[in-house]
Short mmCIF file of C-alpha atoms in Angstrom, two decimals:
data_model
loop_
_atom_site.label_atom_id
_atom_site.label_comp_id
_atom_site.label_asym_id
_atom_site.label_seq_id
_atom_site.Cartn_x
_atom_site.Cartn_y
_atom_site.Cartn_z
CA MET G 643 -16.23 -8.50 -18.46
CA ARG G 644 -16.03 -12.27 -17.94
CA LEU G 645 -13.72 -13.54 -15.21
CA ARG G 646 -12.65 -17.14 -14.61
CA TRP G 647 -12.73 -16.48 -10.89
CA PRO G 648 -14.26 -17.38 -8.44
CA PRO G 649 -13.95 -21.14 -8.89
CA ARG G 650 -17.03 -23.18 -9.72
CA ARG G 651 -19.17 -24.07 -6.74
CA THR G 652 -18.21 -27.20 -4.85
CA MET G 653 -19.41 -28.70 -1.61
CA THR G 654 -16.40 -27.34 0.24
CA SER G 655 -15.95 -23.91 1.77
CA GLY G 656 -12.91 -21.98 2.83
CA ARG G 657 -11.67 -21.79 6.42
CA ILE G 658 -10.90 -18.88 8.73
CA GLU G 659 -8.22 -19.58 11.33
CA TRP G 660 -7.30 -17.76 14.51
CA ASN G 661 -5.50 -18.76 17.70
CA ARG G 662 -5.24 -22.44 16.70
CA GLN G 663 -8.96 -22.61 15.99
CA SER G 664 -10.78 -22.87 12.67
CA TRP G 665 -14.23 -21.94 11.36
CA PRO G 666 -15.90 -22.67 8.01
CA ALA G 667 -16.03 -19.55 5.83
CA THR G 668 -19.81 -19.60 5.77
CA SER G 669 -22.70 -17.72 7.33
CA MET G 670 -22.87 -20.22 10.20
CA GLY G 671 -19.13 -19.96 10.70
CA ALA G 672 -19.41 -16.17 10.83
CA LYS G 673 -22.07 -16.32 13.53
CA GLU G 674 -20.05 -18.76 15.63
CA PHE G 675 -16.88 -16.71 15.23
CA GLU G 676 -18.69 -13.51 16.18
CA ARG G 677 -20.24 -15.19 19.24
CA THR G 678 -17.03 -16.75 20.53
CA GLN G 679 -14.31 -14.36 19.33
CA GLY G 680 -15.87 -11.10 18.18
CA ARG G 681 -15.93 -9.49 21.63
CA ARG G 682 -12.39 -10.45 22.60
CA SER G 683 -10.92 -7.42 20.84
CA ALA G 684 -12.01 -4.68 18.46
CA TRP G 685 -10.06 -6.02 15.47
CA LEU G 686 -11.63 -9.48 15.76
CA GLY G 687 -15.05 -7.83 15.95
CA ASP G 688 -14.25 -5.89 12.75
CA VAL G 689 -13.32 -9.13 10.95
CA ALA G 690 -16.53 -10.77 12.16
CA GLU G 691 -18.63 -7.86 10.87
CA VAL G 692 -17.15 -7.99 7.35
CA TRP G 693 -17.51 -11.77 7.28
CA ARG G 694 -21.11 -11.75 8.53
CA ARG G 695 -22.27 -8.97 6.18
CA TRP G 696 -20.82 -10.63 3.09
CA CYS G 697 -22.31 -14.04 3.89
CA ALA G 698 -25.68 -12.39 4.60
CA GLU G 699 -25.53 -10.83 1.10
CA GLU G 700 -26.07 -7.36 2.54
CA GLU G 701 -25.55 -4.14 0.61
CA PRO G 702 -23.23 -2.36 0.43
CA GLY G 703 -20.61 -5.03 -0.14
CA LEU G 704 -17.96 -2.96 1.63
CA ALA G 705 -18.12 0.26 3.64
CA VAL G 706 -14.83 1.93 4.49
CA THR G 707 -13.37 5.20 5.69
CA THR G 708 -10.60 6.77 3.60
CA SER G 709 -7.18 7.20 5.17
CA GLY G 710 -7.35 11.01 5.14
CA THR G 711 -3.88 11.35 3.65
CA THR G 712 -4.96 14.13 1.28
CA GLY G 713 -7.92 15.55 3.15
CA THR G 714 -10.66 14.87 5.67
CA PRO G 715 -11.46 11.14 5.99
CA LYS G 716 -14.81 10.22 4.44
CA ARG G 717 -17.09 7.21 4.37
CA ILE G 718 -17.29 5.29 1.08
CA GLN G 719 -19.56 2.41 0.12
CA HIS G 720 -19.04 -0.19 -2.61
CA SER G 721 -21.69 -2.53 -3.99
CA ARG G 722 -21.36 -6.32 -3.85
CA LYS G 723 -20.98 -6.39 -7.63
CA ALA G 724 -18.07 -3.96 -7.58
CA THR G 725 -16.48 -5.76 -4.64
CA ALA G 726 -16.77 -9.14 -6.33
CA CYS G 727 -15.09 -7.73 -9.45
CA SER G 728 -12.22 -6.27 -7.40
CA VAL G 729 -11.42 -9.48 -5.53
CA ALA G 730 -11.71 -11.54 -8.73
CA GLN G 731 -9.29 -9.29 -10.62
CA THR G 732 -6.69 -9.60 -7.87
CA ALA G 733 -7.00 -13.38 -7.69
CA GLU G 734 -6.72 -13.78 -11.46
CA ALA G 735 -3.84 -11.33 -11.85
CA LEU G 736 -1.79 -13.03 -9.13
CA GLY G 737 -2.85 -16.61 -9.89
CA LEU G 738 -4.51 -17.25 -6.52
CA ASP G 739 -6.74 -20.32 -6.77
CA GLU G 740 -9.16 -22.21 -4.56
CA GLY G 741 -7.46 -23.50 -1.42
CA CYS G 742 -4.94 -20.66 -1.35
CA HIS G 743 -3.50 -20.11 2.13
CA ALA G 744 -3.54 -16.38 2.82
CA VAL G 745 -2.65 -14.31 5.86
CA LEU G 746 -4.74 -11.30 6.90
CA ALA G 747 -2.24 -8.81 8.33
CA LEU G 748 -4.14 -5.62 7.43
CA PRO G 749 -6.83 -4.03 9.62
CA THR G 750 -10.36 -4.51 8.30
CA THR G 751 -11.19 -0.90 9.16
CA PHE G 752 -9.60 -0.14 5.76
CA VAL G 753 -10.56 -1.34 2.30
CA ALA G 754 -7.54 -3.62 1.69
CA GLY G 755 -8.21 -5.64 4.83
CA GLN G 756 -11.91 -6.01 4.08
CA ALA G 757 -11.13 -7.08 0.52
CA MET G 758 -8.83 -9.82 1.82
CA VAL G 759 -11.65 -11.29 3.91
CA VAL G 760 -14.01 -11.25 0.91
CA ARG G 761 -11.37 -12.90 -1.33
CA ALA G 762 -11.13 -15.75 1.16
CA LEU G 763 -14.90 -16.15 1.37
CA VAL G 764 -15.52 -16.04 -2.38
CA GLY G 765 -12.44 -18.01 -3.41
CA ARG G 766 -12.77 -20.63 -0.67
CA TRP G 767 -9.36 -19.88 0.76
CA ARG G 768 -7.75 -20.81 4.04
CA LEU G 769 -7.34 -17.43 5.76
CA THR G 770 -5.13 -17.10 8.83
CA LEU G 771 -5.84 -14.04 10.98
CA VAL G 772 -3.00 -12.19 12.70
CA GLU G 773 -3.45 -9.10 14.81
CA PRO G 774 -2.74 -5.98 12.71
CA SER G 775 0.52 -4.41 13.83
CA ALA G 776 3.68 -2.72 12.60
CA ALA G 777 5.46 -6.10 12.68
CA PRO G 778 3.06 -8.93 11.71
CA SER G 779 4.04 -12.52 12.43
CA TRP G 780 2.67 -15.91 11.49
CA ALA G 781 3.86 -19.48 11.72
CA GLY G 782 5.34 -21.25 8.73
CA SER G 783 4.65 -20.25 5.16
CA CYS G 784 1.60 -18.89 3.32
CA ASP G 785 0.73 -18.51 -0.36
CA PHE G 786 -0.32 -14.87 -0.20
CA VAL G 787 -0.15 -11.87 2.13
CA ALA G 788 -0.77 -8.15 1.61
CA MET G 789 0.98 -5.55 3.76
CA THR G 790 1.95 -1.90 3.74
CA PRO G 791 5.64 -1.08 3.21
CA HIS G 792 5.80 0.04 6.85
CA GLN G 793 4.46 -3.32 8.03
CA THR G 794 6.76 -5.21 5.69
CA LEU G 795 9.84 -3.56 7.15
CA GLY G 796 8.67 -4.48 10.65
CA TRP G 797 7.95 -8.04 9.49
CA LEU G 798 11.47 -8.39 8.11
CA GLU G 799 13.14 -6.95 11.21
CA HIS G 800 10.98 -8.29 14.03
CA GLY G 801 8.29 -10.62 12.64
CA SER G 802 8.23 -14.23 11.53
CA GLY G 803 6.75 -16.23 8.68
CA TYR G 804 7.29 -16.77 4.95
CA ALA G 805 5.18 -15.97 1.88
CA THR G 806 5.13 -17.09 -1.73
CA THR G 807 3.48 -13.87 -2.96
CA LEU G 808 3.57 -10.48 -1.24
CA LEU G 809 1.39 -7.58 -2.37
CA LEU G 810 2.55 -4.15 -1.22
CA GLY G 811 0.30 -1.10 -1.07
CA GLY G 812 -0.65 1.91 1.00
CA GLY G 813 2.61 3.81 0.51
CA PRO G 814 5.71 4.07 -1.67
CA VAL G 815 8.17 1.17 -1.71
CA SER G 816 11.74 2.26 -1.06
CA PRO G 817 14.77 0.70 -2.77
CA ALA G 818 16.15 -0.17 0.68
CA LEU G 819 13.01 -2.12 1.56
CA LEU G 820 12.94 -3.93 -1.77
CA ARG G 821 16.61 -4.86 -1.46
CA ALA G 822 15.96 -6.26 2.01
CA LEU G 823 12.97 -8.23 0.75
CA LEU G 824 14.77 -9.74 -2.22
CA ALA G 825 17.74 -10.69 -0.04
CA SER G 826 15.65 -12.14 2.79
CA SER G 827 14.62 -15.45 1.15
CA ARG G 828 11.31 -15.01 2.99
CA VAL G 829 9.23 -14.14 -0.07
CA SER G 830 9.31 -15.49 -3.62
CA THR G 831 7.37 -12.87 -5.59
CA VAL G 832 6.77 -9.19 -4.78
CA TRP G 833 4.02 -7.09 -6.35
CA GLU G 834 3.10 -3.46 -5.77
CA GLY G 835 -0.42 -2.17 -6.25
CA PHE G 836 -1.72 1.30 -7.13
CA GLY G 837 -5.17 2.22 -5.90
CA MET G 838 -7.20 3.80 -3.15
CA SER G 839 -10.36 3.36 -1.10
CA GLU G 840 -12.40 5.03 -3.85
CA THR G 841 -11.27 2.41 -6.41
CA LEU G 842 -11.80 -0.51 -4.02
CA THR G 843 -8.10 -1.39 -3.64
CA HIS G 844 -5.57 -1.49 -6.47
CA ILE G 845 -6.52 -0.91 -10.11
CA ALA G 846 -2.96 -1.44 -11.40
CA LEU G 847 0.00 -3.66 -10.52
CA ARG G 848 3.72 -3.98 -11.15
CA ARG G 849 6.03 -6.85 -10.31
CA LEU G 850 9.20 -6.02 -8.40
CA ASP G 851 11.92 -8.55 -9.21
CA LYS G 852 14.81 -6.09 -8.81
CA VAL G 853 15.39 -2.59 -7.46
CA GLN G 854 15.35 -1.13 -10.98
CA ASP G 855 11.70 -2.18 -11.27
CA LEU G 856 10.79 0.69 -8.93
CA ALA G 857 11.13 2.91 -12.01
CA ALA G 858 8.85 0.65 -14.06
CA PRO G 859 5.25 1.67 -14.84
CA PHE G 860 2.13 0.24 -13.26
CA VAL G 861 -0.04 -1.85 -15.58
CA PRO G 862 -3.81 -1.30 -15.24
CA LEU G 863 -5.99 -4.35 -14.63
CA PRO G 864 -8.41 -5.42 -17.41
CA ASN G 865 -11.10 -2.93 -18.44
CA THR G 866 -9.40 -0.17 -16.44
CA CYS G 867 -8.14 3.06 -17.98
CA VAL G 868 -5.91 5.75 -16.48
CA THR G 869 -5.67 9.11 -18.24
CA VAL G 870 -4.21 12.49 -17.27
CA ASP G 871 -6.22 15.63 -16.51
CA ALA G 872 -5.18 19.23 -17.19
CA GLN G 873 -3.19 19.31 -13.92
CA GLY G 874 -1.23 16.18 -14.75
CA CYS G 875 -3.17 14.02 -12.29
CA ALA G 876 -4.59 10.55 -12.84
CA ARG G 877 -8.21 10.19 -13.90
CA ILE G 878 -9.47 6.65 -13.38
CA ASP G 879 -12.19 4.72 -15.16
CA ALA G 880 -12.91 1.19 -13.93
CA PRO G 881 -16.52 0.53 -14.97
CA ASP G 882 -16.59 -3.03 -13.63
CA ARG G 883 -16.01 -1.51 -10.19
CA GLU G 884 -18.49 1.31 -10.86
CA VAL G 885 -15.67 3.86 -10.95
CA HIS G 886 -16.25 6.51 -13.61
CA GLY G 887 -14.00 9.51 -14.21
CA LEU G 888 -12.51 9.51 -10.71
CA SER G 889 -10.24 12.54 -10.28
CA THR G 890 -7.20 12.10 -8.05
CA THR G 891 -4.28 14.15 -6.78
CA ASP G 892 -1.78 11.55 -8.01
CA LEU G 893 0.60 12.94 -10.62
CA VAL G 894 1.28 10.37 -13.35
CA ASP G 895 2.98 10.01 -16.69
CA VAL G 896 0.88 7.77 -18.97
CA CYS G 897 2.74 5.64 -21.52
CA ASP G 898 1.55 4.81 -25.04
CA ASP G 899 0.48 1.30 -24.00
CA GLY G 900 -1.75 2.62 -21.18
CA SER G 901 0.64 1.85 -18.34
CA PHE G 902 1.73 4.76 -16.17
CA VAL G 903 4.50 5.99 -13.90
CA TRP G 904 3.48 7.48 -10.55
CA LEU G 905 5.33 10.74 -9.89
CA GLY G 906 3.90 11.63 -6.47
CA ARG G 907 0.99 13.67 -5.13
CA ARG G 908 0.09 17.09 -6.48
CA ASP G 909 -0.36 18.31 -2.90
CA ASP G 910 3.28 17.48 -2.15
CA VAL G 911 4.86 19.34 -5.08
CA ILE G 912 7.20 22.10 -3.85
CA ASN G 913 7.33 25.38 -5.79
CA SER G 914 10.83 26.57 -4.94
CA GLY G 915 11.60 29.82 -6.74
CA GLY G 916 9.47 28.76 -9.70
CA VAL G 917 10.99 25.28 -9.94
CA LEU G 918 8.48 22.51 -9.30
CA VAL G 919 10.13 19.82 -7.20
CA HIS G 920 8.54 16.38 -6.71
CA PRO G 921 9.65 15.15 -3.25
CA MET G 922 9.43 11.54 -4.41
CA GLU G 923 11.97 12.20 -7.17
CA VAL G 924 14.49 13.54 -4.66
CA GLU G 925 13.74 10.73 -2.21
CA ARG G 926 14.28 8.09 -4.89
CA ALA G 927 17.64 9.67 -5.65
CA PHE G 928 18.62 9.68 -1.96
CA HIS G 929 17.65 6.01 -1.69
CA THR G 930 20.42 5.12 -4.16
CA PHE G 931 23.17 6.06 -1.71
CA CYS G 932 21.40 6.29 1.66
CA PRO G 933 23.81 5.09 4.41
CA SER G 934 22.81 2.32 6.80
CA TRP G 935 22.72 4.64 9.85
CA VAL G 936 19.74 6.51 8.38
CA GLN G 937 16.56 4.96 9.76
CA ASP G 938 14.04 7.13 7.93
CA PHE G 939 13.92 10.33 5.89
CA VAL G 940 11.57 12.68 4.06
CA VAL G 941 11.79 15.58 1.61
CA TYR G 942 9.40 18.47 2.18
CA GLY G 943 8.91 22.19 1.49
CA ARG G 944 9.50 24.82 4.19
CA PRO G 945 8.29 28.44 3.80
CA ASP G 946 11.07 30.76 2.65
CA ASP G 947 10.92 34.56 2.18
CA THR G 948 12.91 34.46 -1.05
CA LEU G 949 11.90 31.21 -2.77
CA GLY G 950 8.39 30.81 -1.42
CA PHE G 951 9.40 27.33 -0.26
CA GLU G 952 12.83 25.78 0.16
CA VAL G 953 13.45 22.07 -0.32
CA VAL G 954 14.46 20.32 2.91
CA LEU G 955 15.75 16.80 3.54
CA ARG G 956 15.02 15.54 7.07
CA VAL G 957 16.99 12.52 8.27
CA GLN G 958 16.05 10.36 11.24
CA SER G 959 18.62 8.24 13.04
CA ALA G 960 19.22 6.91 16.54
CA GLU G 961 23.00 7.19 16.18
CA PRO G 962 24.13 9.81 13.64
CA PRO G 963 27.82 10.06 12.65
CA GLU G 964 30.13 12.27 14.66
CA ASP G 965 30.61 14.79 11.84
CA LEU G 966 26.95 15.32 10.96
CA ASP G 967 27.60 18.56 9.03
CA HIS G 968 30.06 16.80 6.76
CA ALA G 969 27.61 13.96 6.16
CA PHE G 970 24.84 16.41 5.26
CA GLN G 971 27.08 18.29 2.82
CA THR G 972 28.01 14.98 1.21
CA PHE G 973 24.30 14.21 0.81
CA ARG G 974 23.75 17.55 -0.95
CA ASN G 975 26.67 17.03 -3.31
CA GLN G 976 25.49 13.55 -4.27
CA LEU G 977 21.90 14.72 -4.79
CA LYS G 978 23.09 17.63 -6.92
CA ALA G 979 24.73 15.15 -9.29
CA LEU G 980 21.52 13.11 -9.51
CA VAL G 981 18.66 15.66 -9.63
CA GLY G 982 20.42 18.94 -10.42
CA SER G 983 21.11 22.06 -8.36
CA ALA G 984 17.59 23.50 -8.56
CA LYS G 985 16.01 20.40 -6.98
CA THR G 986 18.72 19.69 -4.42
CA PRO G 987 17.64 20.40 -0.82
CA ARG G 988 18.99 23.72 0.41
CA ALA G 989 18.84 22.38 3.96
CA VAL G 990 19.45 18.97 5.52
CA GLU G 991 18.23 18.48 9.08
CA TRP G 992 18.16 15.77 11.69
CA GLY G 993 14.85 14.91 13.39
CA ASP G 994 11.90 12.54 13.57
CA VAL G 995 9.87 11.73 10.47
CA PRO G 996 6.14 11.92 11.32
CA ARG G 997 4.10 9.00 10.00
CA SER G 998 0.45 7.99 10.29
CA ASP G 999 -0.64 4.73 11.90
CA ARG G 1000 -0.57 3.23 8.38
CA GLY G 1001 3.05 4.22 7.88
CA LYS G 1002 2.43 7.10 5.48
CA VAL G 1003 4.66 10.16 5.75
CA MET G 1004 2.77 13.20 7.09
CA ARG G 1005 4.51 16.00 5.15
CA ARG G 1006 1.91 18.58 6.21
CA ALA G 1007 3.05 18.20 9.81
CA LEU G 1008 6.46 19.50 8.73
CA SER G 1009 5.60 22.27 6.27
#
């Protein structure tokens, strides 16, 4: 596969910026940054390590630990060749050229953060570092930033800064979040990626110009193929990234043109009296009428003597309405009209929604 990116070599290099200081995105710059900043905090040391290793042309290109969402976290290594292909595909797909001003808001303990550093080094970008948090902030505007949906919500509510292109990943994007983004005037273009540590970030993208686009399929990047196994889960082949026949627990519906719709995780499917309920389907339906007093919510399966598991909707709010029972019954009636009686939660409860430090819902903590 021939890519037009990275740009042809010039005498200039990119720049890495932090705390009103700037370093050339070179091996010498990495050493100086590590010497002067790397010991100030763990996250700066992590950035320095990724930067130094890439400039030193060490193998593997990236070494990351999976999030552990679907099992025990494990260590994964990716070669420099595979890493270079991944960062080039992202830059080409999103039109990110030499001199791009990007913001690193993701921790480099995970693959997406490491990939952002490598993109800046290879593409000769200007990369501004901000401390990873639930509400990232930066001054002024940037060309490109990648964040999780959880971070993006915090950025909108409590952070500062503007972006031309935002790439979302690491968790489902809710209609409420997308509405807030599109109405904020703080971002011009929103993309959502589908991928994982094993595929070295996203292998498919979709552009989100309106809330209805959340029902649109993901489009695989060049020379990437997604098929379905006997259990209905995605099987990924991305030979340029050295990914061959990767089995996942992501339930998908593959379209004739090779694009696919993500249905949720196989591990999360609820067998309620023989009816298979995808929590994401019910959550998407709830999003369409979710009232403003609801801060967070999740659909999960709770053991039941009769059904095996009953479908439950948990709602989190600091100030619920006075007649909570009436509100919950209204939720059930509206969901019944959207997803049918068999998939409608038998119970609606009020309580906290457990999430990981990356913002992912921890359904297993509830079941």
